[in-house]
CSV table of C-alpha atoms and ligand atoms in Angstrom, one decimal:
chain,number,residue,atom,x,y,z
A,97,MET,CA,113.1,130.6,103.4
A,98,LEU,CA,110.2,131.8,106.1
A,99,GLN,CA,111.2,135.6,104.8
A,100,ASP,CA,110.7,137.3,101.3
A,101,LYS,CA,106.9,135.4,100.5
A,102,LYS,CA,103.7,136.1,102.9
A,103,ILE,CA,102.8,132.8,105.0
A,104,LEU,CA,99.6,130.7,104.0
A,105,TYR,CA,98.8,128.4,106.5
A,106,SER,CA,95.8,126.2,106.6
A,107,GLY,CA,94.5,122.4,107.7
A,108,MET,CA,92.3,119.5,107.5
A,109,GLN,CA,91.5,116.9,110.4
A,110,ALA,CA,92.3,113.5,109.9
A,111,THR,CA,89.1,112.4,110.0
A,112,GLY,CA,87.3,110.0,107.2
A,113,THR,CA,88.0,110.3,103.7
A,114,LEU,CA,88.1,113.2,101.9
A,115,THR,CA,85.3,114.5,100.0
A,116,LEU,CA,85.0,116.1,96.3
A,117,GLY,CA,83.6,119.0,98.2
A,118,ASN,CA,86.4,119.3,100.4
A,119,TYR,CA,88.8,118.8,97.3
A,120,LEU,CA,86.8,121.5,95.2
A,121,GLY,CA,86.2,123.9,97.8
A,122,ALA,CA,90.1,123.8,99.1
A,123,LEU,CA,92.5,121.2,98.3
A,124,LYS,CA,92.5,121.7,94.5
A,125,ASN,CA,93.4,125.8,95.1
A,126,TRP,CA,96.0,125.3,97.1
A,127,VAL,CA,98.3,123.5,94.9
A,128,THR,CA,99.1,127.0,93.4
A,129,LEU,CA,99.2,128.5,96.2
A,130,ASN,CA,102.6,128.4,96.6
A,131,GLU,CA,104.0,130.6,93.2
A,132,GLN,CA,103.3,133.5,95.5
A,133,TYR,CA,103.0,131.7,99.0
A,134,GLU,CA,105.8,130.5,101.5
A,135,CYS,CA,102.9,127.4,102.0
A,136,ILE,CA,102.0,125.2,105.5
A,137,TYR,CA,99.8,122.5,105.2
A,138,GLY,CA,98.8,121.0,108.6
A,139,VAL,CA,96.8,117.2,109.0
A,140,MET,CA,95.3,118.2,111.8
A,141,ASP,CA,95.6,115.5,113.9
A,142,LEU,CA,94.9,117.1,117.5
A,143,HIS,CA,91.6,118.4,116.7
A,144,SER,CA,90.2,115.3,115.4
A,145,LEU,CA,90.7,114.2,118.7
A,146,THR,CA,88.0,115.7,120.4
A,147,LEU,CA,85.5,113.1,118.9
A,148,ARG,CA,86.7,109.3,120.2
A,149,GLN,CA,88.9,107.5,117.1
A,150,GLU,CA,89.6,104.1,116.4
A,151,PRO,CA,93.5,104.3,116.8
A,152,ALA,CA,94.4,102.2,114.2
A,153,GLN,CA,91.7,103.9,111.9
A,154,PHE,CA,92.5,107.2,113.1
A,155,ARG,CA,96.5,106.5,112.5
A,156,LYS,CA,95.5,105.1,109.0
A,157,ASN,CA,93.4,107.6,107.4
A,158,ALA,CA,95.6,110.9,110.0
A,159,ARG,CA,98.6,109.3,106.7
A,160,SER,CA,96.0,108.6,103.6
A,161,LEU,CA,94.7,112.6,104.3
A,162,TYR,CA,98.8,113.4,104.2
A,163,ALA,CA,99.2,111.2,101.3
A,164,LEU,CA,95.9,112.6,99.3
A,165,TYR,CA,97.5,116.3,100.0
A,166,VAL,CA,100.6,114.7,97.7
A,167,ALA,CA,98.6,113.2,95.4
A,168,ALA,CA,96.3,116.5,95.1
A,169,GLY,CA,99.6,118.4,94.1
A,170,LEU,CA,101.2,119.8,96.6
A,171,ASP,CA,104.5,119.1,96.0
A,172,PRO,CA,106.2,118.0,99.8
A,173,GLU,CA,109.8,120.0,98.3
A,174,LYS,CA,108.1,122.9,98.1
A,175,ASN,CA,104.8,122.9,100.7
A,176,CYS,CA,105.6,122.3,104.3
A,177,ILE,CA,103.3,119.3,104.7
A,178,TYR,CA,103.0,117.9,108.5
A,179,PHE,CA,101.2,116.5,111.3
A,180,GLN,CA,100.3,118.6,114.0
A,181,SER,CA,101.6,116.3,116.3
A,182,HIS,CA,104.4,115.9,115.8
A,183,VAL,CA,105.1,119.5,116.5
A,184,SER,CA,104.5,119.9,120.2
A,185,GLY,CA,104.6,123.7,120.6
A,186,HIS,CA,100.7,123.7,119.3
A,187,ALA,CA,100.3,122.3,122.8
A,188,GLU,CA,102.3,124.0,124.4
A,189,LEU,CA,101.1,127.6,123.0
A,190,SER,CA,97.2,126.6,122.5
A,191,TRP,CA,97.6,125.9,126.9
A,192,ILE,CA,99.1,130.0,127.0
A,193,LEU,CA,96.5,131.1,124.8
A,194,SER,CA,94.0,129.9,126.5
A,195,CYS,CA,94.4,131.8,129.2
A,196,PHE,CA,94.3,135.2,127.2
A,197,THR,CA,90.8,133.4,125.9
A,198,TYR,CA,87.2,134.4,127.3
A,199,MET,CA,85.0,131.1,128.2
A,200,GLY,CA,82.5,134.5,127.5
A,201,GLU,CA,83.8,134.5,123.7
A,202,LEU,CA,84.2,130.5,123.4
A,203,ASN,CA,80.7,130.4,124.4
A,204,ARG,CA,79.3,132.0,120.9
A,205,MET,CA,81.3,129.6,118.4
A,206,THR,CA,78.4,128.0,116.7
A,207,GLN,CA,80.5,125.3,115.5
A,208,PHE,CA,80.6,124.0,119.4
A,209,LYS,CA,76.9,124.8,120.1
A,210,ASP,CA,76.4,122.9,116.9
A,211,LYS,CA,79.1,120.2,117.3
A,212,ALA,CA,77.7,119.7,120.8
A,213,ALA,CA,74.1,118.7,120.2
A,214,LYS,CA,75.6,116.4,117.9
A,215,HIS,CA,77.4,114.5,120.1
A,216,ALA,CA,75.9,115.4,123.5
A,217,ASP,CA,76.9,112.1,125.1
A,218,ASN,CA,80.8,113.5,124.4
A,219,ILE,CA,80.7,116.9,125.2
A,220,ASN,CA,84.2,116.7,126.0
A,221,ALA,CA,86.9,120.2,127.2
A,222,GLY,CA,88.4,120.2,123.9
A,223,LEU,CA,85.9,120.4,121.2
A,224,TYR,CA,85.5,123.0,123.7
A,225,THR,CA,88.4,124.6,123.4
A,226,TYR,CA,88.8,124.3,120.3
A,227,PRO,CA,88.7,127.2,118.7
A,228,VAL,CA,92.0,128.6,120.6
A,229,LEU,CA,94.3,125.3,119.4
A,230,MET,CA,92.9,126.3,116.6
A,231,ALA,CA,95.0,129.6,116.5
A,232,ALA,CA,97.9,128.1,118.3
A,233,ASP,CA,97.9,126.3,114.7
A,234,ILE,CA,98.1,129.6,112.2
A,235,LEU,CA,99.6,132.2,115.3
A,236,LEU,CA,102.9,130.1,115.7
A,237,TYR,CA,104.2,130.5,111.8
A,238,GLN,CA,103.1,134.2,112.5
A,239,SER,CA,100.9,133.2,109.3
A,240,ASP,CA,99.4,135.9,107.5
A,241,VAL,CA,96.7,134.6,105.0
A,242,VAL,CA,94.9,131.3,106.0
A,243,PRO,CA,92.8,130.5,103.6
A,244,VAL,CA,89.4,129.0,105.3
A,245,GLY,CA,86.0,127.7,104.6
A,246,VAL,CA,82.9,129.8,105.7
A,247,ASP,CA,82.6,127.7,108.9
A,248,GLN,CA,85.6,128.8,110.2
A,249,LYS,CA,85.5,132.5,109.6
A,250,GLN,CA,84.4,133.0,113.5
A,251,HIS,CA,87.6,131.0,114.5
A,252,LEU,CA,89.5,132.9,111.9
A,253,GLU,CA,87.9,135.3,114.1
A,254,ILE,CA,88.6,134.9,118.3
A,255,THR,CA,92.3,134.4,116.8
A,256,ARG,CA,92.6,137.3,115.5
A,257,ASP,CA,91.4,138.9,118.6
A,258,ILE,CA,92.8,136.8,121.2
A,259,ALA,CA,96.7,137.9,119.4
A,260,GLY,CA,95.5,141.0,119.1
A,261,ARG,CA,94.8,141.0,123.0
A,262,PHE,CA,98.6,139.1,123.4
A,263,ASN,CA,100.3,141.5,121.2
A,264,ALA,CA,98.2,144.7,123.4
A,265,VAL,CA,99.7,143.3,126.5
A,266,TYR,CA,103.0,142.4,124.4
A,267,GLY,CA,104.4,144.2,121.5
A,268,ASP,CA,104.3,142.4,118.5
A,269,VAL,CA,104.3,139.0,119.2
A,270,PHE,CA,102.1,137.8,116.4
A,271,THR,CA,101.1,138.3,113.1
A,272,ILE,CA,97.8,139.7,112.9
A,273,PRO,CA,96.6,136.8,110.2
A,274,GLU,CA,93.8,137.3,107.0
A,275,ALA,CA,91.3,135.1,105.9
A,276,TYR,CA,92.0,134.3,102.6
A,277,ILE,CA,89.3,133.7,100.4
A,278,PRO,CA,89.9,132.0,97.1
A,279,LYS,CA,89.1,133.6,92.9
A,280,THR,CA,87.8,129.9,92.4
A,281,GLY,CA,86.5,127.3,93.8
A,282,ALA,CA,82.6,126.6,95.4
A,283,LYS,CA,80.8,125.0,97.7
A,284,ILE,CA,79.9,122.1,97.3
A,285,MET,CA,76.8,120.6,97.8
A,286,SER,CA,75.0,117.8,98.9
A,287,LEU,CA,73.4,115.1,95.9
A,288,GLN,CA,71.0,114.3,97.8
A,289,GLU,CA,70.0,117.5,99.6
A,290,PRO,CA,71.6,120.0,97.2
A,291,GLN,CA,70.6,123.0,100.2
A,292,LYS,CA,73.0,120.9,103.4
A,293,LYS,CA,76.9,121.1,102.7
A,294,MET,CA,77.9,118.1,101.4
A,295,SER,CA,80.1,116.2,104.3
A,296,LYS,CA,82.8,113.6,105.0
A,297,SER,CA,80.0,112.6,107.5
A,298,ASP,CA,76.3,112.4,105.8
A,299,GLU,CA,74.2,108.6,106.6
A,300,ASN,CA,73.1,108.9,103.4
A,301,VAL,CA,76.1,107.6,101.8
A,302,ASN,CA,74.7,108.9,97.7
A,303,ALA,CA,74.8,112.2,98.7
A,304,THR,CA,78.5,113.0,98.9
A,305,ILE,CA,81.6,111.6,96.6
A,306,TYR,CA,84.9,109.9,97.9
A,307,LEU,CA,88.0,111.1,96.7
A,308,LEU,CA,88.6,107.7,96.8
A,309,ASP,CA,85.5,106.2,95.3
A,310,ASP,CA,86.2,104.0,92.3
A,311,LYS,CA,84.4,104.7,88.8
A,312,ASP,CA,81.5,103.0,88.9
A,313,ALA,CA,80.4,104.2,92.8
A,314,ILE,CA,81.2,108.0,91.2
A,315,LEU,CA,78.7,107.7,88.2
A,316,ARG,CA,76.0,105.7,90.4
A,317,LYS,CA,75.8,108.4,92.8
A,318,PHE,CA,75.2,111.1,90.1
A,319,LYS,CA,72.7,109.1,88.2
A,320,ARG,CA,71.5,109.0,91.9
A,321,ALA,CA,71.8,112.5,92.5
A,322,VAL,CA,68.4,115.2,93.4
A,323,THR,CA,67.5,117.1,90.7
A,324,ASP,CA,64.7,120.4,90.4
A,325,SER,CA,61.6,120.5,88.4
A,326,GLY,CA,61.9,120.9,84.1
A,327,SER,CA,63.9,119.8,82.1
A,328,ARG,CA,66.5,122.6,81.4
A,329,VAL,CA,70.4,122.5,82.7
A,330,CYS,CA,69.9,126.0,83.9
A,331,TYR,CA,71.6,127.6,86.8
A,332,ALA,CA,68.6,129.2,88.7
A,333,ASP,CA,68.2,129.8,92.8
A,334,ASP,CA,64.5,127.8,91.7
A,335,LYS,CA,67.5,124.8,91.0
A,336,PRO,CA,69.6,123.5,94.2
A,337,GLY,CA,69.9,120.8,92.3
A,338,ILE,CA,70.7,120.9,88.7
A,339,SER,CA,73.5,124.0,90.2
A,340,ASN,CA,75.0,122.5,92.9
A,341,LEU,CA,76.2,119.8,89.4
A,342,MET,CA,76.7,122.9,87.5
A,343,ASP,CA,79.3,124.2,89.8
A,344,ILE,CA,81.1,120.5,90.1
A,345,TYR,CA,81.3,120.7,86.1
A,346,SER,CA,82.1,124.1,86.3
A,347,CYS,CA,84.8,123.9,88.3
A,348,ILE,CA,86.4,120.1,87.3
A,349,THR,CA,86.4,121.3,83.0
A,350,GLY,CA,86.7,124.9,83.5
A,351,LYS,CA,84.0,125.7,81.9
A,352,GLU,CA,81.3,128.5,82.7
A,353,TYR,CA,77.9,128.7,83.3
A,354,ASP,CA,76.5,129.6,80.1
A,355,ALA,CA,78.9,126.8,78.1
A,356,ILE,CA,77.6,124.4,80.1
A,357,GLU,CA,74.2,125.6,80.0
A,358,ARG,CA,74.9,125.6,75.7
A,359,GLU,CA,76.4,123.0,75.6
A,360,PHE,CA,73.6,120.7,77.5
A,361,ASP,CA,71.0,122.6,75.1
A,362,GLY,CA,67.9,119.7,75.0
A,363,LYS,CA,69.9,117.6,76.3
A,364,GLY,CA,67.9,116.7,79.4
A,365,TYR,CA,68.7,116.1,83.1
A,366,GLY,CA,70.1,112.3,82.9
A,367,GLU,CA,72.9,112.7,80.1
A,368,PHE,CA,74.0,116.3,82.4
A,369,LYS,CA,74.3,113.9,85.1
A,370,LEU,CA,76.3,111.1,83.4
A,371,ALA,CA,78.5,114.0,82.3
A,372,VAL,CA,79.5,115.0,85.3
A,373,GLY,CA,80.0,111.9,86.5
A,374,GLU,CA,82.3,111.2,83.8
A,375,ALA,CA,84.1,114.1,84.2
A,376,VAL,CA,84.9,113.8,88.3
A,377,ALA,CA,85.7,110.2,87.5
A,378,ASP,CA,87.7,111.3,85.0
A,379,SER,CA,89.7,114.3,86.9
A,380,LEU,CA,90.5,112.0,90.2
A,381,LYS,CA,91.5,108.6,88.1
A,382,PRO,CA,94.9,110.4,88.4
A,383,LEU,CA,94.8,111.3,92.2
A,384,LYS,CA,94.0,108.3,92.9
A,385,ALA,CA,96.6,106.3,91.3
A,386,ARG,CA,98.6,108.6,92.8
A,387,TYR,CA,98.0,108.4,95.5
A,388,GLU,CA,98.5,104.3,95.5
A,389,GLU,CA,101.4,104.7,94.2
A,390,LEU,CA,103.2,107.1,97.0
A,391,LEU,CA,101.3,104.9,99.8
A,392,LYS,CA,103.0,101.8,98.0
A,393,ASP,CA,106.1,104.1,98.9
A,394,LYS,CA,106.7,103.8,101.8
A,395,ALA,CA,110.6,105.8,102.0
A,396,TYR,CA,110.0,108.1,99.4
A,397,LEU,CA,106.2,109.3,102.1
A,398,ASP,CA,108.8,109.1,105.4
A,399,SER,CA,111.2,110.8,104.3
A,400,MET,CA,109.2,114.3,103.4
A,401,ILE,CA,106.9,113.9,106.3
A,402,LYS,CA,110.0,113.8,108.0
A,403,ASN,CA,111.9,116.7,106.3
A,404,ASN,CA,108.9,118.7,106.9
A,405,ASP,CA,108.3,117.5,110.3
A,406,GLU,CA,111.4,119.6,111.4
A,407,LYS,CA,110.8,122.4,109.2
A,408,ALA,CA,108.1,123.3,110.8
A,409,GLN,CA,109.2,122.0,114.4
A,410,TYR,CA,111.9,125.0,113.4
A,411,TYR,CA,109.2,128.0,113.0
A,412,ALA,CA,106.9,126.8,115.7
A,413,THR,CA,109.7,126.7,118.2
A,414,LYS,CA,110.5,130.0,117.2
A,415,THR,CA,107.4,132.0,118.2
A,416,LEU,CA,106.7,129.5,120.8
A,417,ARG,CA,110.6,130.7,122.8
A,418,LYS,CA,109.3,134.1,122.4
A,419,VAL,CA,106.0,133.4,123.9
A,420,GLN,CA,107.5,132.2,126.5
A,421,LYS,CA,110.0,134.7,127.2
A,422,LYS,CA,107.2,137.2,126.6
A,423,VAL,CA,104.8,136.0,129.3
A,424,GLY,CA,108.1,135.4,131.6
A,425,LEU,CA,108.2,131.6,131.8
A,426,THR,CA,112.3,130.4,133.3
A,427,GLU,CA,114.2,130.6,129.9
A,428,ARG,CA,115.8,127.1,129.6
A,429,ILE,CA,119.7,126.8,131.2
A,430,ARG,CA,121.7,125.7,127.7
B,419,LIG,N1,89.4,123.5,112.1
B,419,LIG,C1,89.2,123.5,110.7
B,419,LIG,C2,88.0,122.3,109.7
B,419,LIG,O1,87.5,121.6,110.0
B,419,LIG,C3,90.7,122.2,110.9
B,419,LIG,C4,91.4,123.3,111.0
B,419,LIG,C5,92.8,123.1,112.0
B,419,LIG,C6,92.1,124.4,110.2
B,419,LIG,N2,93.4,124.2,112.5
B,419,LIG,C7,93.7,124.7,111.4
B,419,LIG,C8,92.0,124.6,110.3
B,419,LIG,C9,94.3,126.3,111.4
B,419,LIG,C10,92.7,126.6,109.4
B,419,LIG,C11,93.4,127.0,110.1
B,419,LIG,O2,88.6,122.7,108.4
């Protein structure tokens, strides 16, 4: 299957439920990519262990993320959607690659510094070597392109460096991946502090729309969204609140900024916020319904998981065996 199209790889951590930002910034855009690429998406549960997880909740969240991928429109028969922890090659390749990664490089990772500052009581080695595991995820599938947000760009850079270093010693073992910058998709900001990215872990419940929020919650949060001075709906640097709402509205409806400005000409912020809330709630409704259906259909979801785990395992093993051989580990006896 993986011969003719280029390989695209991405994934999200299996922590908490997804936000409107994850959806509009990534997931929604993934849906059409399989026309052009062979797409592989992981539920990145091993990465989630860098923070302490409550086991039952964690297991639920991981399955819920899988179902959300599918509910958002990723067809599990056309995309390989699988659990990172079900393919042992991730951890195995990660170890080998960690021996090709310098501490000096890891010390420069800004996400490590941010997370270490935020979780000062649990600065574990996994948090530190997180980028090496991510490199293993990507390189294991000989990925050509990786759609990532700006916050993950440094991790993709280190992946390229590690792959290049390995190839320089052992020949062309790994494909060097490129960042995939989507044509559409916006960076969605917090509804309460529009200078800040919308985050799953925001303490202010009104800052974040979760994909599984009900309509009332969505409308309430948009009603309370922070806006700017003035009263005209228009896109501008000094109007981060309104501009963010316009981005959301534009992603959902496909309307351009000037069309949105005309639509709300002479109407106030209140009316605009209500319209954005309604549009978001309406567009998430079918996704939510599909999600609930999927969670009930255990047999279907299980069979998709099983098939895709096996597919992923097959390709991962191919790369892993090659790497093991190249570095000189003793071959298995058959
Ligand atoms: N670190 C990514 C994030 O938090 C998730 C991730 C793990 C990932 N492995 C990956 C993304 C490989 C792309 C490719 O968003």
